[in-house]
Short mmCIF file of C-alpha atoms in Angstrom, two decimals:
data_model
loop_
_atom_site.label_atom_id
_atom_site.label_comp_id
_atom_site.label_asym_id
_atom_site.label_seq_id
_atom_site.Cartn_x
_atom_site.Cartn_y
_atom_site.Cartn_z
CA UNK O 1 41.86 42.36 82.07
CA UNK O 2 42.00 40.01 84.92
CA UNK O 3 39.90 40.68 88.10
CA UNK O 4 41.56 41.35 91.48
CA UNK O 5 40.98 38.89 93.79
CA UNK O 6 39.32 39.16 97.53
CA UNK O 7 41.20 40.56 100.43
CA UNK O 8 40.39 41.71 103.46
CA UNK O 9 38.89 45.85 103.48
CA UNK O 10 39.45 48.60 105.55
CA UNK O 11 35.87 48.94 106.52
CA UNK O 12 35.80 51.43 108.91
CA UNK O 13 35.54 55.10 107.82
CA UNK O 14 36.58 56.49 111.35
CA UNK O 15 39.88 57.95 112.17
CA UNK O 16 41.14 55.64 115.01
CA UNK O 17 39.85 52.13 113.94
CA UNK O 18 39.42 49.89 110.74
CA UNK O 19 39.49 47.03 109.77
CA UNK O 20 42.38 45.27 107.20
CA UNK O 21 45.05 42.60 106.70
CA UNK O 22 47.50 44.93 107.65
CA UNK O 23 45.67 47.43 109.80
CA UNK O 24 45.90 45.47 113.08
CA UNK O 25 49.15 43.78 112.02
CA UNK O 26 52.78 44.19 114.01
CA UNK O 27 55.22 47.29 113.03
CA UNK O 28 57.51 44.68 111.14
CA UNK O 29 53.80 43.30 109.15
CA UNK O 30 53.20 46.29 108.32
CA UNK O 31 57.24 47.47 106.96
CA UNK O 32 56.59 44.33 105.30
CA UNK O 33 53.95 44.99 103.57
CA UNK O 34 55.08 48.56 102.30
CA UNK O 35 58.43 48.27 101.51
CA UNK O 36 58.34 47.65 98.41
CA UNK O 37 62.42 48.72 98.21
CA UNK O 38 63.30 46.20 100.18
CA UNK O 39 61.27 43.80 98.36
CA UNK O 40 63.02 44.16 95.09
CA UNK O 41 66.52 44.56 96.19
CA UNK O 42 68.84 46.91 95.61
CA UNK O 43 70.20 45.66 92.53
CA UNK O 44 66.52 45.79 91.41
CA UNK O 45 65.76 48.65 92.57
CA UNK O 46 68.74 50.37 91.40
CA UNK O 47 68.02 48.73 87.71
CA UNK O 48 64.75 50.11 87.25
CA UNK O 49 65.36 53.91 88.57
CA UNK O 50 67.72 53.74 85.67
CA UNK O 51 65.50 52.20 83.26
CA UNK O 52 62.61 55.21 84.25
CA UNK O 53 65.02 57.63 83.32
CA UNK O 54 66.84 56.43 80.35
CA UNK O 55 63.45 55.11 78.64
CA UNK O 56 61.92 58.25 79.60
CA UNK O 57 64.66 60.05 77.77
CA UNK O 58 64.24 57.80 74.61
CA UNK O 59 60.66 58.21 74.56
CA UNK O 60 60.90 62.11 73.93
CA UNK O 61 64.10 62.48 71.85
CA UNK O 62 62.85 64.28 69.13
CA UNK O 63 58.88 64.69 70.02
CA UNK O 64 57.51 67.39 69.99
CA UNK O 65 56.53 69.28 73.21
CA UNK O 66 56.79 72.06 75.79
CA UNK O 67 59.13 71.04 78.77
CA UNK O 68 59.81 73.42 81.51
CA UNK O 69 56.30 75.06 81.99
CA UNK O 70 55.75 76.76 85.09
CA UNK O 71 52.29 75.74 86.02
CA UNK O 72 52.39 77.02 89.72
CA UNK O 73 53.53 80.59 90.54
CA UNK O 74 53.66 79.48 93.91
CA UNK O 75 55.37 77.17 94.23
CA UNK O 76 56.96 77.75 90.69
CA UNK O 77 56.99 74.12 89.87
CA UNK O 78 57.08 72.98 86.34
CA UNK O 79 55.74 70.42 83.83
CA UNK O 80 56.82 68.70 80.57
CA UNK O 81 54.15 68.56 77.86
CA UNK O 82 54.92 66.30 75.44
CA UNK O 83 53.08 64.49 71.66
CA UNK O 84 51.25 68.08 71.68
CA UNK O 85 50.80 69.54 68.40
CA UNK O 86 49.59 73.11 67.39
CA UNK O 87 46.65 73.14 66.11
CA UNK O 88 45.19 70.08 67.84
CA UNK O 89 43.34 69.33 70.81
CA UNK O 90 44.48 66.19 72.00
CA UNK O 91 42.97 64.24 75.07
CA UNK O 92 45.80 64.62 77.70
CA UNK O 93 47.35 61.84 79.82
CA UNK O 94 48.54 63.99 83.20
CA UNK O 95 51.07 61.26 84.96
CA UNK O 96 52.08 61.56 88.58
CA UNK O 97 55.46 59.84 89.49
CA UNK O 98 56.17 58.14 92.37
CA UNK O 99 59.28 57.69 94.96
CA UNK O 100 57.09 57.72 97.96
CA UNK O 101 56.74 61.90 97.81
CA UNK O 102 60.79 62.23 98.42
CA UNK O 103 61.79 61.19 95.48
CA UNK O 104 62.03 61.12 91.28
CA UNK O 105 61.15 63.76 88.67
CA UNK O 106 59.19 64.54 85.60
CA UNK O 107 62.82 63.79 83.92
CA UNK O 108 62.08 60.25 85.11
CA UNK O 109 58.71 59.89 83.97
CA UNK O 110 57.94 60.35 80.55
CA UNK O 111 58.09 56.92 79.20
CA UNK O 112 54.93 56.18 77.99
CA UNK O 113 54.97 59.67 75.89
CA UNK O 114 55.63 57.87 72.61
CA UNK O 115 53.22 54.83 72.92
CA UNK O 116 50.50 57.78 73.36
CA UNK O 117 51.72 59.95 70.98
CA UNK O 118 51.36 57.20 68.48
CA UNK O 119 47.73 57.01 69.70
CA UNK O 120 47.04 61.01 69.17
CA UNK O 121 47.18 61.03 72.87
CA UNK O 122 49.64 63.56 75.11
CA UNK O 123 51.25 63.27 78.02
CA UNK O 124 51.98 65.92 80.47
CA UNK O 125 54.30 65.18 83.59
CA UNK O 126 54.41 67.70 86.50
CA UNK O 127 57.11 67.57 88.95
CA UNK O 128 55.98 68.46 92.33
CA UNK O 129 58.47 69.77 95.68
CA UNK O 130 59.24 66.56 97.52
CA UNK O 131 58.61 65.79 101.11
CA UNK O 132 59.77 66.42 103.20
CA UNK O 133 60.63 69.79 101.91
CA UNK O 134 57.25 70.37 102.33
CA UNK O 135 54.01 69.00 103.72
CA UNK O 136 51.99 65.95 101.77
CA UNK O 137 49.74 68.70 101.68
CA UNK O 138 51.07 70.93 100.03
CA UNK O 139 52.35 68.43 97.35
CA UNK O 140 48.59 67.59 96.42
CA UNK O 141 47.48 71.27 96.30
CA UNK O 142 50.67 71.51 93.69
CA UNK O 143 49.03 68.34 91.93
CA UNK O 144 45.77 69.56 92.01
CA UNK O 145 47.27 73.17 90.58
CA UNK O 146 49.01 71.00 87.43
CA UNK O 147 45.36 69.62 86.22
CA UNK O 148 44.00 73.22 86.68
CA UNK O 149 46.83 74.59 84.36
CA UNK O 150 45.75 71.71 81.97
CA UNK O 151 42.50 72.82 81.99
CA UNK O 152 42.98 76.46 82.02
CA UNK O 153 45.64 76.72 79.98
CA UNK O 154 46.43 73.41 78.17
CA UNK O 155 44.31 75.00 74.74
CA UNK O 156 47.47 77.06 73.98
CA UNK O 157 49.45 73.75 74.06
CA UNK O 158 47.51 71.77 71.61
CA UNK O 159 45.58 70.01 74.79
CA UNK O 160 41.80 69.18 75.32
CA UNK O 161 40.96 70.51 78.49
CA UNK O 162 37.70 68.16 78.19
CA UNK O 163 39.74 65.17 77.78
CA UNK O 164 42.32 65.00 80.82
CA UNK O 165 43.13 61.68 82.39
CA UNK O 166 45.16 60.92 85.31
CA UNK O 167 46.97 58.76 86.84
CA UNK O 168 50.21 58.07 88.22
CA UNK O 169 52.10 55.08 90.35
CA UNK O 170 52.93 53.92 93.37
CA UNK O 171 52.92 57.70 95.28
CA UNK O 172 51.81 59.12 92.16
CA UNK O 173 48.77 56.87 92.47
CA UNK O 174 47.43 58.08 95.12
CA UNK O 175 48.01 61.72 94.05
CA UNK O 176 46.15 60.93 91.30
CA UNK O 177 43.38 59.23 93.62
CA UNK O 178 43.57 62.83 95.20
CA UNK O 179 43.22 64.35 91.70
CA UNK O 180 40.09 62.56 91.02
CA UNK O 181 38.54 63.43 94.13
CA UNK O 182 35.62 65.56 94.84
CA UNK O 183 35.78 68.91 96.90
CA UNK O 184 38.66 71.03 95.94
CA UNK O 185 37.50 71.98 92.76
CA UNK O 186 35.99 75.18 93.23
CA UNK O 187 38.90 76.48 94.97
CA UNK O 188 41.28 76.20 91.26
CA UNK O 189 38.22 77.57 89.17
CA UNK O 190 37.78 74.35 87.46
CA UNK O 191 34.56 72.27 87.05
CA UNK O 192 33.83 69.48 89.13
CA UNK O 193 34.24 66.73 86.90
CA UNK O 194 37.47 68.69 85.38
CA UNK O 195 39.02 64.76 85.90
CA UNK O 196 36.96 63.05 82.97
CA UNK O 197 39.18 59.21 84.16
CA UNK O 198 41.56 58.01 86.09
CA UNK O 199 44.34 55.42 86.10
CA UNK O 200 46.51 54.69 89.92
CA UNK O 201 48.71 51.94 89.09
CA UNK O 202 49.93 50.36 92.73
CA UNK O 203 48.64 53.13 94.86
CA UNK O 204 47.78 54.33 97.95
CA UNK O 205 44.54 55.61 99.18
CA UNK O 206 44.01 54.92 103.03
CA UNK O 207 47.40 56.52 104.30
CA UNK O 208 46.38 55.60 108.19
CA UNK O 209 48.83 52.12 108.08
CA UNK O 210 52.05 54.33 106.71
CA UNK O 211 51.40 56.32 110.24
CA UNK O 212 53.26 53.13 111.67
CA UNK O 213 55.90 52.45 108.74
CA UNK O 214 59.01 53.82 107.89
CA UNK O 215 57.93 56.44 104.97
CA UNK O 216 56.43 58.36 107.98
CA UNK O 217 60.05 59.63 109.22
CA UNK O 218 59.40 62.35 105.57
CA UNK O 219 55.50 62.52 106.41
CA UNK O 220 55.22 63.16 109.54
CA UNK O 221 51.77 62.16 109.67
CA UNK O 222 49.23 61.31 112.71
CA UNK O 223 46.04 59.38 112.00
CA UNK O 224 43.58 62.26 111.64
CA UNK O 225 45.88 64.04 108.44
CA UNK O 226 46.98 60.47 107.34
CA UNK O 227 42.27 59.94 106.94
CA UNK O 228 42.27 63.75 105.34
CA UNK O 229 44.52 62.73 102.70
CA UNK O 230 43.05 59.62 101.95
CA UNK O 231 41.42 59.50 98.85
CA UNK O 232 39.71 56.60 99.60
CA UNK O 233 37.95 58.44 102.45
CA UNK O 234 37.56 61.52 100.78
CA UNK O 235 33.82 62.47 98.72
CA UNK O 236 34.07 60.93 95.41
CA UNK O 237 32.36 61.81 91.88
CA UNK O 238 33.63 58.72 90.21
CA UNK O 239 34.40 59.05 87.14
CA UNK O 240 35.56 56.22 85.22
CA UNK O 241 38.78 54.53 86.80
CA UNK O 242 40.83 51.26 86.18
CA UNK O 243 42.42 51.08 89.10
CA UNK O 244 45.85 48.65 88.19
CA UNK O 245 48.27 46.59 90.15
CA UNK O 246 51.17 44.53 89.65
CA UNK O 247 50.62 40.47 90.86
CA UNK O 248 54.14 40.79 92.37
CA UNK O 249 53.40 44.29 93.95
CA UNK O 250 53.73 44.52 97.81
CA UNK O 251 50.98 43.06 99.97
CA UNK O 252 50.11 46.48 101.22
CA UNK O 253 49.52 47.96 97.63
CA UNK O 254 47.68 44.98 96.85
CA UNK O 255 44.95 44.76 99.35
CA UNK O 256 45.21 48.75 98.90
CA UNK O 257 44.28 48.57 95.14
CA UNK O 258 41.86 45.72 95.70
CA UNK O 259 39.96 47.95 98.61
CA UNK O 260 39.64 50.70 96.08
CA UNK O 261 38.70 49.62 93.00
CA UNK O 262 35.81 47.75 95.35
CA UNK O 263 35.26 51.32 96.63
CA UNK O 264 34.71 53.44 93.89
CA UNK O 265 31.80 52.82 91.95
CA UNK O 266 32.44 51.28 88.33
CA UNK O 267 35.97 51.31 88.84
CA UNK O 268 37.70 48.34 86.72
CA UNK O 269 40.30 46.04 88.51
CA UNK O 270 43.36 45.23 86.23
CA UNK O 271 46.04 43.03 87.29
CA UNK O 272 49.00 43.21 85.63
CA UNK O 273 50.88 39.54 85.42
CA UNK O 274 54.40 39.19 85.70
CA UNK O 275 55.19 42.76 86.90
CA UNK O 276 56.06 43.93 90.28
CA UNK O 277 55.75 47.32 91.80
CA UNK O 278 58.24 48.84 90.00
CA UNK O 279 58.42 47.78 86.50
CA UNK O 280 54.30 47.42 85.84
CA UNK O 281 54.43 51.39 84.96
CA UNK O 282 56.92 50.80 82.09
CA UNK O 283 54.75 48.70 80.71
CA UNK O 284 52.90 52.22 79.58
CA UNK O 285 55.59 52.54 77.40
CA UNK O 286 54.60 49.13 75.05
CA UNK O 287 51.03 50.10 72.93
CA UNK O 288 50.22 46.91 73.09
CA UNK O 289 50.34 46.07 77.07
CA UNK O 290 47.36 45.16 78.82
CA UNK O 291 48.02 48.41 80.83
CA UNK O 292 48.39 50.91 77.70
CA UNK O 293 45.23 49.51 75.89
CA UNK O 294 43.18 49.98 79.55
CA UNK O 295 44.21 53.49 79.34
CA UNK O 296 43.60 54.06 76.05
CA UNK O 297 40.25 52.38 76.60
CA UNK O 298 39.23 55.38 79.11
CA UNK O 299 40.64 57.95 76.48
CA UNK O 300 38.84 56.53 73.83
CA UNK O 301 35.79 56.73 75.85
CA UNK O 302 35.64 60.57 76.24
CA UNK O 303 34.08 62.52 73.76
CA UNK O 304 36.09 65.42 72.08
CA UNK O 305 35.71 68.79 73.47
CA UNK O 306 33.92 71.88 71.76
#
């Protein structure tokens, strides 16, 4: 693993000011700096949506799973479980897919459930209602509800409810910064440290500079809900993270990733050479990337539950 180099942080914790390379920057700085889309290119872009969903399709052809499980009766959203096995309790790899909250699916993001199966490790993939549908709020409390419904009911599915992990990219990484936050806990029933690791890959956890971007036409977001669901601002337990990036990611998720793995405490930097913002998650699908070994260093360091 590769340390991430210095970059400027977003120092202040208050709602109205901080500090950043892209915090005081121009509207078109800061477009720049998030849009990743426009970054790749559409043929690029294009080329890798089809690659999430055709590899994720390959990777469960024929493994054995539970897809379709309603794990919110609210909402009535649904997850794939997948490498689960009766009569196991396997540690549990819960991975939240990105599209900037408007778009993908769990149908898209199951291609690392082979690699991990191989490993004795399984993967469960939540969808969640995309903005803007509904509020960014709403889509963590659904988030939030899918790791409950590991924990609480994930036994009947062959799953270690002392052994979750999440993690998730781009969007999905800062869901599962939200995941592995402290302070909403209690309200599922769950134990505090119900998170036992975390893995964002190219996420998001001060929201304040997308209150000037584009993505904020689905949000809707001013600055004072934009800090709320910050996990970066938000009371942390810390558990172990690696917090990953690509080195050709955009220059917002890069000082983003690089502010929060200096943030939370013992969190380890990984940068992921070669990859950009949109293929450094498939890379979970090869056992022997830099990025599967990471994770399956923080599964490996959990001890089994009772």
């Amino acid at each position: 693993m590769s340390a991430v180099a210095g970059g400027g942080v977003f120092a202040g914790d208050g709602v109205s000011s901080w500090d950043g390379v892209f915090a005081g920057g121009t509207d078109e700085e800061l477009d720049d700096a998030y849009n990743v889309r426009r970054r790749a290119g559409a043929e690029s872009f294009a080329r890798h949506m089809r690659r999430y969903r055709s590899e994720s399709e390959a990777a469960v052809a024929g493994l054995p799973g539970f897809p379709g499980v309603v794990y919110d009766e609210v909402s009535g959203e649904r997850l794939d479980v997948w490498g689960a096995r009766g009569g196991e309790a396997r540690p549990v790899f819960v991975f939240l897919h990105g599209g900037y909250w408007r778009a993908l699916s769990r149908e898209d993001s199951a291609f690392m459930a082979r690699a991990l199966d191989r490993e004795g490790v399984a993967t469960v993939v939540p969808d969640y209602t995309l903005a803007p549908a509904v509020t960014l709020e709403e889509i963590v409390r659904q988030v939030r509800a899918a790791v409950a419904w590991v924990y609480r009911r994930g036994s009947r599915f062959g799953l270690d409810p002392e052994r979750i992990v999440v993690g998730g990219s781009s969007a999905g990484g800062h869901l599962a910064g939200m995941a592995m936050a402290d302070g909403w806990q209690a309200g599922f029933g769950v134990p505090s440290d119900v998170v036992k690791a975390g893995m964002p890959v190219s996420g998001l956890f001060d929201l304040r500079p997308l209150t000037r971007v584009y993505v904020n036409e689905w949000l809707g977001l001013d600055l004072e809900r934009a800090a709320a669901l910050s996990p970066g601002l938000l009371p942390r337990r810390e558990c172990p993270a690696v917090v990953a990036v690509a080195e050709h990611d955009g220059p917002g998720f890069l000082e983003q990733s690089r502010w929060f793995a200096r943030r939370w405490a013992g969190a380890e930097p990984l940068v992921c050479a070669g990859r950009d913002h949109y293929d450094v998650v498939l890379d979970l699908a090869d056992g022997e990337a830099a990025i599967t070994r990471a994770l399956l260093g923080l599964v490996r360091s959990l001890p089994a539950g009772g």
